[in-house]
Short mmCIF file of C-alpha atoms and ligand atoms in Angstrom, two decimals:
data_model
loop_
_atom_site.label_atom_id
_atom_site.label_comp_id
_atom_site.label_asym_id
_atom_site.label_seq_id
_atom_site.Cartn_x
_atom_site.Cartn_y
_atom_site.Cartn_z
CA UNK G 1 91.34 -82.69 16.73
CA UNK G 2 95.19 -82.72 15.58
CA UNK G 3 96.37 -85.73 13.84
CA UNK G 4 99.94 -86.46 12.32
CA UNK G 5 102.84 -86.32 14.92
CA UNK G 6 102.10 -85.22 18.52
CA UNK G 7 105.22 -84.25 20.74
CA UNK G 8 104.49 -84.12 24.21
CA UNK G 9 107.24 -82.36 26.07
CA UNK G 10 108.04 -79.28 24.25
CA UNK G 11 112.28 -79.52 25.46
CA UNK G 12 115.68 -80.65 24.04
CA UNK G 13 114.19 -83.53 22.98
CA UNK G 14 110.58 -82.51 21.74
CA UNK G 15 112.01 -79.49 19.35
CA UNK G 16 114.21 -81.58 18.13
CA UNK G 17 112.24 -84.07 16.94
CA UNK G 18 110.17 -81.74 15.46
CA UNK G 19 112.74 -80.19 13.22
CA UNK G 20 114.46 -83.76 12.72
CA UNK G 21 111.05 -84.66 11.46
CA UNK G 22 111.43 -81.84 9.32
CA UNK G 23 114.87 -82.62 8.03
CA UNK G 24 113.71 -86.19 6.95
CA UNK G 25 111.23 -84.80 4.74
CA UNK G 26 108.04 -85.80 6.75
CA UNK G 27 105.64 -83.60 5.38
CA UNK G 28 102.27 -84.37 7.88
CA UNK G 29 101.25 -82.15 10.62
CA UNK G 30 103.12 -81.93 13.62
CA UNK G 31 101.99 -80.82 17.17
CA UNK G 32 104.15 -80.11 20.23
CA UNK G 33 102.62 -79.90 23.79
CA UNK G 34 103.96 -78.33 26.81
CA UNK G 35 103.53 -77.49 30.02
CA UNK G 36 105.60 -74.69 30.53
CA UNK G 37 104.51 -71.24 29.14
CA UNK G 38 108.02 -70.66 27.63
CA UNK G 39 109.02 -71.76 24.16
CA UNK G 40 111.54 -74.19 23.85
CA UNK G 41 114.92 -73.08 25.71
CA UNK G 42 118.06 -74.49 27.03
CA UNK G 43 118.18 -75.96 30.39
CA UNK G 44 122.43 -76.63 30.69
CA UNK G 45 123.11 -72.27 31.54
CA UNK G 46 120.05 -72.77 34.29
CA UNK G 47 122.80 -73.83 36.72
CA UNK G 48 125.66 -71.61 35.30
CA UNK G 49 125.72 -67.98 32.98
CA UNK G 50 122.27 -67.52 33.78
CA UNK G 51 122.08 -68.06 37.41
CA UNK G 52 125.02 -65.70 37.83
CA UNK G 53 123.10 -63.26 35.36
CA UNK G 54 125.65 -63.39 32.55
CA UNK G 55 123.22 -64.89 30.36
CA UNK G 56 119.95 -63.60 29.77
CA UNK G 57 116.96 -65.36 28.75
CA UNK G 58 116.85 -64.59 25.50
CA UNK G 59 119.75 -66.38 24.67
CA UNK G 60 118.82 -69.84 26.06
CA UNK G 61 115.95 -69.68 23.15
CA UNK G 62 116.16 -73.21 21.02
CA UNK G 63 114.25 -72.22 18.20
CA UNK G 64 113.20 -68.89 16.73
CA UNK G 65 109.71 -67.90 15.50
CA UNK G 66 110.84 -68.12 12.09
CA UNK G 67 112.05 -71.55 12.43
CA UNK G 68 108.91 -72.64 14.39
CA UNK G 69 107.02 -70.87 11.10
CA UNK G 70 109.60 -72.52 8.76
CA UNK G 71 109.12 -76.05 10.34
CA UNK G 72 105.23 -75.59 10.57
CA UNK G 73 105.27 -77.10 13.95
CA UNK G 74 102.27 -75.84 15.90
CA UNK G 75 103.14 -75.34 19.72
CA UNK G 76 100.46 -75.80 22.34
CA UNK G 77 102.33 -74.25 25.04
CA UNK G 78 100.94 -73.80 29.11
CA UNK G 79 99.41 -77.49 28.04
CA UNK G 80 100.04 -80.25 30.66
CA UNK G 81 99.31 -83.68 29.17
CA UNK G 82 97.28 -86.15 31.85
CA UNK G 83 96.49 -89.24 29.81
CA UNK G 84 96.48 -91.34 26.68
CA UNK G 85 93.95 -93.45 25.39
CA UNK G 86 96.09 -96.07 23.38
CA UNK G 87 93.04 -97.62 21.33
CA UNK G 88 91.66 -94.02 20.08
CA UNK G 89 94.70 -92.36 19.94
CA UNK G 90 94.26 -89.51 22.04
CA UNK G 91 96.35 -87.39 24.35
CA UNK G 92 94.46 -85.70 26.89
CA UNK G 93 95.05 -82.39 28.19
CA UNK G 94 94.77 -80.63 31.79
CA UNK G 95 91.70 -78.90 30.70
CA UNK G 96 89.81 -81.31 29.67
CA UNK G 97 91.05 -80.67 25.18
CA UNK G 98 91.91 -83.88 23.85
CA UNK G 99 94.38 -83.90 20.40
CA UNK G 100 94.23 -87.08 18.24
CA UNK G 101 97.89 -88.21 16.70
CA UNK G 102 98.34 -90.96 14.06
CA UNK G 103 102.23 -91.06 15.85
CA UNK G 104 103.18 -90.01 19.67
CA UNK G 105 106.23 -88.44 20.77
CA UNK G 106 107.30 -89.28 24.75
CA UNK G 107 109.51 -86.39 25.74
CA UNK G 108 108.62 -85.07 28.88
CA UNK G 109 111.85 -85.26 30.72
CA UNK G 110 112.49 -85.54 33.87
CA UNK G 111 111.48 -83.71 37.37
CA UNK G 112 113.26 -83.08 40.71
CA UNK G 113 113.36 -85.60 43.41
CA UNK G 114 111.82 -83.94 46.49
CA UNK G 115 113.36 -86.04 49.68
CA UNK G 116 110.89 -86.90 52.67
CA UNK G 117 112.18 -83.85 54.60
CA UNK G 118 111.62 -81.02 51.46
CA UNK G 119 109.32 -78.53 52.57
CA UNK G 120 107.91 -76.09 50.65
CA UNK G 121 109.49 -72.64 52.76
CA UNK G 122 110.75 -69.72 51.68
CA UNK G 123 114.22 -69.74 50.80
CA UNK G 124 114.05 -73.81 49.50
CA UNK G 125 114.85 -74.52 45.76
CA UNK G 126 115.28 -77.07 43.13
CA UNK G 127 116.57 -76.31 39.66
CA UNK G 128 114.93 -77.98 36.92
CA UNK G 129 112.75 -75.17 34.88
CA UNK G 130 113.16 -71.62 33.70
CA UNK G 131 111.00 -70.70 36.43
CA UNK G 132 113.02 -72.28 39.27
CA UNK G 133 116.10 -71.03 37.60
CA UNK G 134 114.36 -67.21 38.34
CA UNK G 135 113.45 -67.95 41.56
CA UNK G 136 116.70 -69.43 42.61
CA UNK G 137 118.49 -66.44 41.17
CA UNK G 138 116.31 -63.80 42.79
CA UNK G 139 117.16 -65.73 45.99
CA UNK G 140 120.90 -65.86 45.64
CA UNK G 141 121.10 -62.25 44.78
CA UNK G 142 119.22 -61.32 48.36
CA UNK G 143 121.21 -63.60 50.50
CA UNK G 144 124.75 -64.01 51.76
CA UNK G 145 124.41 -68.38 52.49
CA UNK G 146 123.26 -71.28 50.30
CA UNK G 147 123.22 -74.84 51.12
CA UNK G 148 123.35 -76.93 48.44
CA UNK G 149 122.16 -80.79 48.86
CA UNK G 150 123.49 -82.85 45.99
CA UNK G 151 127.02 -83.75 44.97
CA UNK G 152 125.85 -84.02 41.17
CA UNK G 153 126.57 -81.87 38.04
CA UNK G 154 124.02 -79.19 39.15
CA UNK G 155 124.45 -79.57 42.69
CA UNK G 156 128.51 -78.67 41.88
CA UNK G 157 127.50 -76.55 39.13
CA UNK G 158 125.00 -74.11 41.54
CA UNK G 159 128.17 -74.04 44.19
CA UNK G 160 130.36 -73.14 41.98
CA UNK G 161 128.04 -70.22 40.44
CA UNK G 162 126.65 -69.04 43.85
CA UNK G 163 130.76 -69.04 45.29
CA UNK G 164 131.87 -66.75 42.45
CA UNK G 165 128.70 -64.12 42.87
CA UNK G 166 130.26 -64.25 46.96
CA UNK G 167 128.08 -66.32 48.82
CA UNK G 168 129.30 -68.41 51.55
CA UNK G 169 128.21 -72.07 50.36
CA UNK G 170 128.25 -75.44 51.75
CA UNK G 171 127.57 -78.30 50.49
CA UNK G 172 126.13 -82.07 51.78
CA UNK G 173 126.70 -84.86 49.73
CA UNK G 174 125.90 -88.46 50.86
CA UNK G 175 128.99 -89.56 47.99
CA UNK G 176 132.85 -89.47 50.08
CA UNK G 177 133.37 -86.64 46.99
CA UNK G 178 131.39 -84.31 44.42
CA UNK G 179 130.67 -86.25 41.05
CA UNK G 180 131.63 -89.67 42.37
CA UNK G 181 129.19 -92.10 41.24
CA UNK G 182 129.46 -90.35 37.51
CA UNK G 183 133.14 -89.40 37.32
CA UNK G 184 135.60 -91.48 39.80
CA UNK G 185 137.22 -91.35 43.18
CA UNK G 186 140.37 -89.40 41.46
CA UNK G 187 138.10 -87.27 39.73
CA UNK G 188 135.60 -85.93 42.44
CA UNK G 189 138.63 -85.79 44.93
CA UNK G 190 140.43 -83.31 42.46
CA UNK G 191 136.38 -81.47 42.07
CA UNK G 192 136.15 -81.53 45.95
CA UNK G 193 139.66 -79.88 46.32
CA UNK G 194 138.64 -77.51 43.80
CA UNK G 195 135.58 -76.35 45.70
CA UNK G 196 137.32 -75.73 49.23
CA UNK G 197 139.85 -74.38 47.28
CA UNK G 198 137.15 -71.43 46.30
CA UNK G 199 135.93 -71.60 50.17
CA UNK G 200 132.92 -73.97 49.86
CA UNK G 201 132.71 -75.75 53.23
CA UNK G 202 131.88 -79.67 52.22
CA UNK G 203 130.20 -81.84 54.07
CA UNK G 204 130.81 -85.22 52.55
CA UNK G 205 129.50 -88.98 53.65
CA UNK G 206 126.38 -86.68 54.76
CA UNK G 207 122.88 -86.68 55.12
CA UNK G 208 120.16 -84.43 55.79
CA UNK G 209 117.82 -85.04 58.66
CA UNK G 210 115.49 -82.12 58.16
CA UNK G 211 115.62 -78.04 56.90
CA UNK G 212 114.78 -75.65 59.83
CA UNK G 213 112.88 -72.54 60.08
CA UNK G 214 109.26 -71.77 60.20
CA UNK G 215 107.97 -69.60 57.47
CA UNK G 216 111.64 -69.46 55.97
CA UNK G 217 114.70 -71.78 56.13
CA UNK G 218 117.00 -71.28 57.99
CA UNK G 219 119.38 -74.08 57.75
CA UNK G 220 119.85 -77.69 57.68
CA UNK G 221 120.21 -80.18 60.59
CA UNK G 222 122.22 -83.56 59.18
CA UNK G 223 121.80 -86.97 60.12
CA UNK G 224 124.60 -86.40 62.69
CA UNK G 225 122.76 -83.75 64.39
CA UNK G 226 125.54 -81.32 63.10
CA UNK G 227 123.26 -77.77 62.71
CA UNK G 228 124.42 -75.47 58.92
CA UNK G 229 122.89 -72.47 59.33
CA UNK G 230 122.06 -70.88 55.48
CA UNK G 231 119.34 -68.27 54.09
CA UNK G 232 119.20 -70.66 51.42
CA UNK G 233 118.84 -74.34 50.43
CA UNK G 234 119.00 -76.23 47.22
CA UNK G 235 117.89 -79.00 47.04
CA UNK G 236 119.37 -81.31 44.31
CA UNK G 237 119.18 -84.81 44.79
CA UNK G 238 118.29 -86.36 41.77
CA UNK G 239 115.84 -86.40 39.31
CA UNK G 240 112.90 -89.04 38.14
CA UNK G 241 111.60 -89.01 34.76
CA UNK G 242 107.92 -87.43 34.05
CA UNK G 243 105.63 -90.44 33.50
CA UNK G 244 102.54 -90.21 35.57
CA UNK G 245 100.58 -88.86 32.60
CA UNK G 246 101.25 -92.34 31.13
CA UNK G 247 99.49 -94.42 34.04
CA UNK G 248 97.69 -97.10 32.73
CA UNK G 249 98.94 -97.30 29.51
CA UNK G 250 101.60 -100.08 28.49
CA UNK G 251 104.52 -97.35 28.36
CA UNK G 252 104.35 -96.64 31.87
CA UNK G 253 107.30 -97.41 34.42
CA UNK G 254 108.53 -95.43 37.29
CA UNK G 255 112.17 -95.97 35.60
CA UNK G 256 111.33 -94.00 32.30
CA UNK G 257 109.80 -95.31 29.11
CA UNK G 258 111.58 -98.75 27.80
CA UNK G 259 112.46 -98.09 24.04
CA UNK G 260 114.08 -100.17 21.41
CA UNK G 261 117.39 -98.72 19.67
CA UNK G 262 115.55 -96.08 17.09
CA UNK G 263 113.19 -94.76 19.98
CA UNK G 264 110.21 -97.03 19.69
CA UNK G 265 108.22 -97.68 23.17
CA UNK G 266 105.01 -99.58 21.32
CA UNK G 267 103.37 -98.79 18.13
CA UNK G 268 103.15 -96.00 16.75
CA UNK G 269 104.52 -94.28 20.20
CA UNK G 270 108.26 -93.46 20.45
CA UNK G 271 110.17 -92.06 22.97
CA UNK G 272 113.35 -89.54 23.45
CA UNK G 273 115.72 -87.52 26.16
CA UNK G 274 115.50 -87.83 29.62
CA UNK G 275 112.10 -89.46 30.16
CA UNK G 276 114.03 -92.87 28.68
CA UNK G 277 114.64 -95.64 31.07
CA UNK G 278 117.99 -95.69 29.80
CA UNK G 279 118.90 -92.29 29.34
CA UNK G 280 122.02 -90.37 31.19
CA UNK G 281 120.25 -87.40 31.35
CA UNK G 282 122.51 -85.30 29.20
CA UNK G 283 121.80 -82.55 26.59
CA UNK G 284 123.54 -84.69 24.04
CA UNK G 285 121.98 -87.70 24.35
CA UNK G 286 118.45 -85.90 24.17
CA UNK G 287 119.40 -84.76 20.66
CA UNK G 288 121.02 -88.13 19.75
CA UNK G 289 117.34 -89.34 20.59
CA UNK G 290 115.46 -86.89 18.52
CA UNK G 291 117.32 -87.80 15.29
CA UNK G 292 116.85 -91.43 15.80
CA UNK G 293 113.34 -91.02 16.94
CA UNK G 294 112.51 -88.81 13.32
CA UNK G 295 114.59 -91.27 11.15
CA UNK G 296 112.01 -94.09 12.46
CA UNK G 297 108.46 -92.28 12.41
CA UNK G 298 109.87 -91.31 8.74
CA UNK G 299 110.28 -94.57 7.36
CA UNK G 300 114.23 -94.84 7.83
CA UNK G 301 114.75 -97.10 10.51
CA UNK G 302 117.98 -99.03 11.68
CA UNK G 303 120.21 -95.49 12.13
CA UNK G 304 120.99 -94.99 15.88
CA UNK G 305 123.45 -92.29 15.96
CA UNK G 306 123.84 -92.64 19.65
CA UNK G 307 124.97 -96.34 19.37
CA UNK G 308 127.49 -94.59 16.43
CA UNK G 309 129.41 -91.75 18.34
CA UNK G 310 130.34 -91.95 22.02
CA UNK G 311 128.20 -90.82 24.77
CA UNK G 312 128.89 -86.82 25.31
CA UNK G 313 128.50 -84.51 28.35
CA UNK G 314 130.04 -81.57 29.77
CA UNK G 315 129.87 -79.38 33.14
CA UNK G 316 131.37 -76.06 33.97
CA UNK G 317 132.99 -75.60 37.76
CA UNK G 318 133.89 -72.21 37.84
CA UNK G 319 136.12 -71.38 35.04
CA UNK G 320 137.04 -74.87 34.02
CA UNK G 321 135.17 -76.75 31.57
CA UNK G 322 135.18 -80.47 32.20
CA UNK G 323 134.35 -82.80 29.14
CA UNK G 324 133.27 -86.17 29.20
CA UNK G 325 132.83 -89.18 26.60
CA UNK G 326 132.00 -92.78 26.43
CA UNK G 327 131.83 -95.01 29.14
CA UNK G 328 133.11 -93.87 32.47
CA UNK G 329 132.30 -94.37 36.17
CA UNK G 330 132.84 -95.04 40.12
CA UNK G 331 135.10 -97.91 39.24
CA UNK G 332 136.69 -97.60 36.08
CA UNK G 333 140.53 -96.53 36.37
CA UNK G 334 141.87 -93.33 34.69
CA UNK G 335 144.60 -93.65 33.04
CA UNK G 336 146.05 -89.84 32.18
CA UNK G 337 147.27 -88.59 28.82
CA UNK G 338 148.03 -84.94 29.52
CA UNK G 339 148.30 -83.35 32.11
CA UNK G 340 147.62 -83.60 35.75
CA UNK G 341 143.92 -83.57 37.82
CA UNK G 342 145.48 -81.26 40.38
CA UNK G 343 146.35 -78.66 37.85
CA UNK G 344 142.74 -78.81 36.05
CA UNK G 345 144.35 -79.32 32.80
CA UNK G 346 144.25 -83.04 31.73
CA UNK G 347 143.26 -85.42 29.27
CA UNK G 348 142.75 -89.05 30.87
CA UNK G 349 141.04 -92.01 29.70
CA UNK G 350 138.98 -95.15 31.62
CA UNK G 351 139.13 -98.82 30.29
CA UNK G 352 142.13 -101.08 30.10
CA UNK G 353 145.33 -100.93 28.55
CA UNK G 354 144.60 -101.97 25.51
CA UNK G 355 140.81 -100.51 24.87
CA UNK G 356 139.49 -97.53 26.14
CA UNK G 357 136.19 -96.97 26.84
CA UNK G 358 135.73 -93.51 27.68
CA UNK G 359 137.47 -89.76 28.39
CA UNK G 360 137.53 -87.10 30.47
CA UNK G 361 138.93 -83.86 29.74
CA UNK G 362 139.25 -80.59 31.91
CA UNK G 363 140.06 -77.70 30.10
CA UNK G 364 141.40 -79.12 26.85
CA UNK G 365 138.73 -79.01 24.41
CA UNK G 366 140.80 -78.97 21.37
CA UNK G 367 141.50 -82.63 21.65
CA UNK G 368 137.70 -83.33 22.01
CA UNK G 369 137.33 -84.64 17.96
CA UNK G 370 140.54 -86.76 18.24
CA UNK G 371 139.32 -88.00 21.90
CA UNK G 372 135.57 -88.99 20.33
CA UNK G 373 137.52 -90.52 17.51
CA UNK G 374 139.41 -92.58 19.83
CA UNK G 375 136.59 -93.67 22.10
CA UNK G 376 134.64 -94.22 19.32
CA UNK G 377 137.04 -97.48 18.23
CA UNK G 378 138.15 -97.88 21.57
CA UNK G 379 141.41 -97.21 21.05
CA UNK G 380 145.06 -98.24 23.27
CA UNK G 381 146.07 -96.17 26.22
CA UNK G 382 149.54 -96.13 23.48
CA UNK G 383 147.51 -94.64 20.38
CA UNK G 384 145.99 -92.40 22.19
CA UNK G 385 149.50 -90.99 24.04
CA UNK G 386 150.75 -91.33 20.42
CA UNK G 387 148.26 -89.04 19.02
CA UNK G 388 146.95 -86.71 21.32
CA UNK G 389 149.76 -85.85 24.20
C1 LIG A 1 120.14 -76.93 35.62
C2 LIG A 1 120.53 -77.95 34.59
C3 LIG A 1 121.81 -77.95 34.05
C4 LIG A 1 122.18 -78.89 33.10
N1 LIG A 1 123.46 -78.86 32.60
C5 LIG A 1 123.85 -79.79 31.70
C6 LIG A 1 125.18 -79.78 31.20
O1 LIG A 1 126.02 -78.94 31.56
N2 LIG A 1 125.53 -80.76 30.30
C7 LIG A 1 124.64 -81.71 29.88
O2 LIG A 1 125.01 -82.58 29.08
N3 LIG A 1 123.36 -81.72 30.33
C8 LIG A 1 122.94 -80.79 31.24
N4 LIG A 1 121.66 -80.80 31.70
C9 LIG A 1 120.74 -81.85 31.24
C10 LIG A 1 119.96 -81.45 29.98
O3 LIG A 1 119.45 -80.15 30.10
C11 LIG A 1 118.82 -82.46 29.79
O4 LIG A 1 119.42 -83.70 29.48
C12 LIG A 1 117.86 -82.06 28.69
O5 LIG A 1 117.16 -80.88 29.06
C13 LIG A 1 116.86 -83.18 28.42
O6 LIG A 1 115.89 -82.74 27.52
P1 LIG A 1 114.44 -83.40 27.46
O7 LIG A 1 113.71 -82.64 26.37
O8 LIG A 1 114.52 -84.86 27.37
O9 LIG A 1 113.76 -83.11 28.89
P2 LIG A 1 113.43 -81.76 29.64
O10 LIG A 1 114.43 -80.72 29.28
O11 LIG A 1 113.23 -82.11 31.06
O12 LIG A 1 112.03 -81.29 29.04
C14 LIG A 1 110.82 -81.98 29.23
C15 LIG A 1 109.69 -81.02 28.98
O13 LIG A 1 108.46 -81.74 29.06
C16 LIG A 1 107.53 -80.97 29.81
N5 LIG A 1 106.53 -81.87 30.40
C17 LIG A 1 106.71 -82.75 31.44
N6 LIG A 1 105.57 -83.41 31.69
C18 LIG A 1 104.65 -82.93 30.81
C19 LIG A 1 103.28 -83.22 30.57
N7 LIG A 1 102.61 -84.14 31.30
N8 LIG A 1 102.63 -82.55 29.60
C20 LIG A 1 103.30 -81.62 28.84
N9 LIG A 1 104.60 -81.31 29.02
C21 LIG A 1 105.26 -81.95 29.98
C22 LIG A 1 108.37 -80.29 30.85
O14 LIG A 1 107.68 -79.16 31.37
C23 LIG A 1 109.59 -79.91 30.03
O15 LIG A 1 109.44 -78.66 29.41
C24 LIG A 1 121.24 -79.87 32.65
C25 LIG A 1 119.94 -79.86 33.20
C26 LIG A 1 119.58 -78.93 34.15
C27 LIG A 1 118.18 -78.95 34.74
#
């Protein structure tokens, strides 16, 4: 029976904890469970180089054996965590193992929404996993259609990657444009433009009333009876974070675990990445969680580097790499810097004249230090035309 710190979740999030741990001079034994059979790897090229095959899996390793050796970090991998018994401190396992921890480490992520009409056919995916990233792939090299059901980053991102390796792709959004809720009207009109630009038929203001076929799909019908035909389907609506192992204990909620600043969700239990109530669900954020998360459980408490440097994320639509920081959204107005949407080569910022709150940037990412600077002490729309355009 383990004691010390016990990871569950064996991600972003869970590694890097581990090795934050590490960094902070903890010295006591620490245990990271997960329920995949891989080692730790890299979910962001899932939907991009390694769907298309230009990056193999090798290289979306986040940790090599010698730094898993180095770290002394034992992994108990294939592991799917089912329960915890608060009082006793125990995490049990799938198989019926139990592993005692003096501290616990929520970071199991999050998990695809499956919609009342997902069925379980041939030719149906969601992207989430190594292993759905494989299957997907193998699928998209076999067929010549894909429907993709989602307007978010990997919805977009999938399109994009399944358009450039020649399949004909559609896509269904319930948003009037790709990336609207996250990004902007402007934004996700100039994203939309840029996928039927590259031939993806949208279907926007959409919903799906069912997938057709028998054994294998063969297409979507909408909520307007309108028929796609497609070999394929993703399906990528959403995701919800991975808390039904925590049933019954005080850190369970539907939402995601409630934490304070530094990662705490209850004594001795902390909490980072995606399975947070009040996590974005980006890479960045996962690591910005780890570090706080180690800082605590080692005694130095109060540092919340997330609350220091703007929010960061990033997605890649075909060959343009769109950057994002701060605070942005459906509403806010973007102001531009340099640039122009239409040409995919901008700098813009949200927030009012006088104080920014966020950025976006699309294909200029060396003005991404001076941009975080600038979020960062939410700057005027006139300092940051002074020093970046
Ligand atoms: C296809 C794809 C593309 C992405 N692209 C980008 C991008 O371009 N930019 C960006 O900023 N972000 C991107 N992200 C988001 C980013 O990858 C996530 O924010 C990050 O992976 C979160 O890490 P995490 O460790 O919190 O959770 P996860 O990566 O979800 O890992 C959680 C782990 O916990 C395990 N687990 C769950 N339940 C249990 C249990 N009961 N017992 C044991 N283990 C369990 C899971 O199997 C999983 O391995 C992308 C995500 C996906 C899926």
């Amino acid at each position: 029976m383990a004691s010390g710190t016990v990871i569950v979740g064996a991600s972003l999030a869970g590694i890097r904890t581990a090795q934050d741990l590490r960094r902070e001079g903890y010295d006591g034994p620490i245990t990271l469970v997960g329920e995949e059979p891989e080692r730790p790897y890299d979910r962001p090229p899932l939907s991009k180089g390694f769907l298309s095959g230009a990056v193999a899996p090798q290289e979306l390793s986040l940790c090599s054996d010698d730094e898993i050796g180095s770290a002394a970090v034992e992994l108990v991998l294939g592991a799917r965590a089912v329960g915890v018994d608060v009082d006793r401190r125990i995490v049990g396992l799938a198989d019926g193992e139990t592993i005692g921890y003096d501290n616990l480490v929520i970071a199991t992520g999050a998990a695809c929404i499956r919609p009342p009409w997902y069925r379980e056919i041939a030719g149906v995916h969601e992207l989430r996993t190594l292993a759905d990233a494989r299957a997907l792939r193998s699928t998209l090299t076999a067929v010549n259609s894909l429907v993709v059901v989602g307007g978010g980053f990997v919805g977009t991102e999938v399109a994009a990657t399944a358009r450039s390796m020649g399949i004909d792709v559609t896509m269904v959004l319930r948003e009037a444009a790709p990336l609207a809720p996250a990004l902007g009207d402007a934004v996700a009109q100039a994203v939309s433009d840029l996928h039927r630009g590259r031939g993806v038929a949208v279907h926007h203001s959409s919903d799906v009333a069912a997938l057709l076929g028998d054994q294998a799909v063969e297409g979507v019908r909408l909520a307007d009876g309108t028929v796609v035909a497609a070999e394929a389907v993703l399906v990528a609506v959403g995701v919800r974070p991975s808390v039904q192992w925590l049933a019954g204990t005080p850190f369970y909620d539907p939402r995601g675990v409630g934490v304070t600043g530094s990662g705490r969700a209850g004594e001795r239990v902390w909490a980072a990445g995606d399975v947070v109530r009040s996590s974005k669900g980006h890479w960045a954020a996962a690591i910005a969680d780890a570090k706080s998360v180690a800082a605590d459980i080692a005694g130095r408490s109060g540092r919340s580097p997330s609350i220091e440097m703007p929010d960061y994320f990033w997605s890649d639509q075909y060959s343009h790499k769109v950057q994002v920081l701060g605070r942005v959204g459906e509403n806010a107005t973007l102001t531009p810097i340099v640039g122009s949407l239409e040409s995919m080569s901008f700098v813009g910022v949200y927030g009012t004249d006088s104080a920014i709150t966020g950025a976006l940037l699309i294909d200029q990412p060396r003005h991404l230090g001076r941009m975080r600077q600038l979020v960062s002490v939410g700057a005027s729309v006139a300092t940051c035309r002074a020093k970046v355009a």
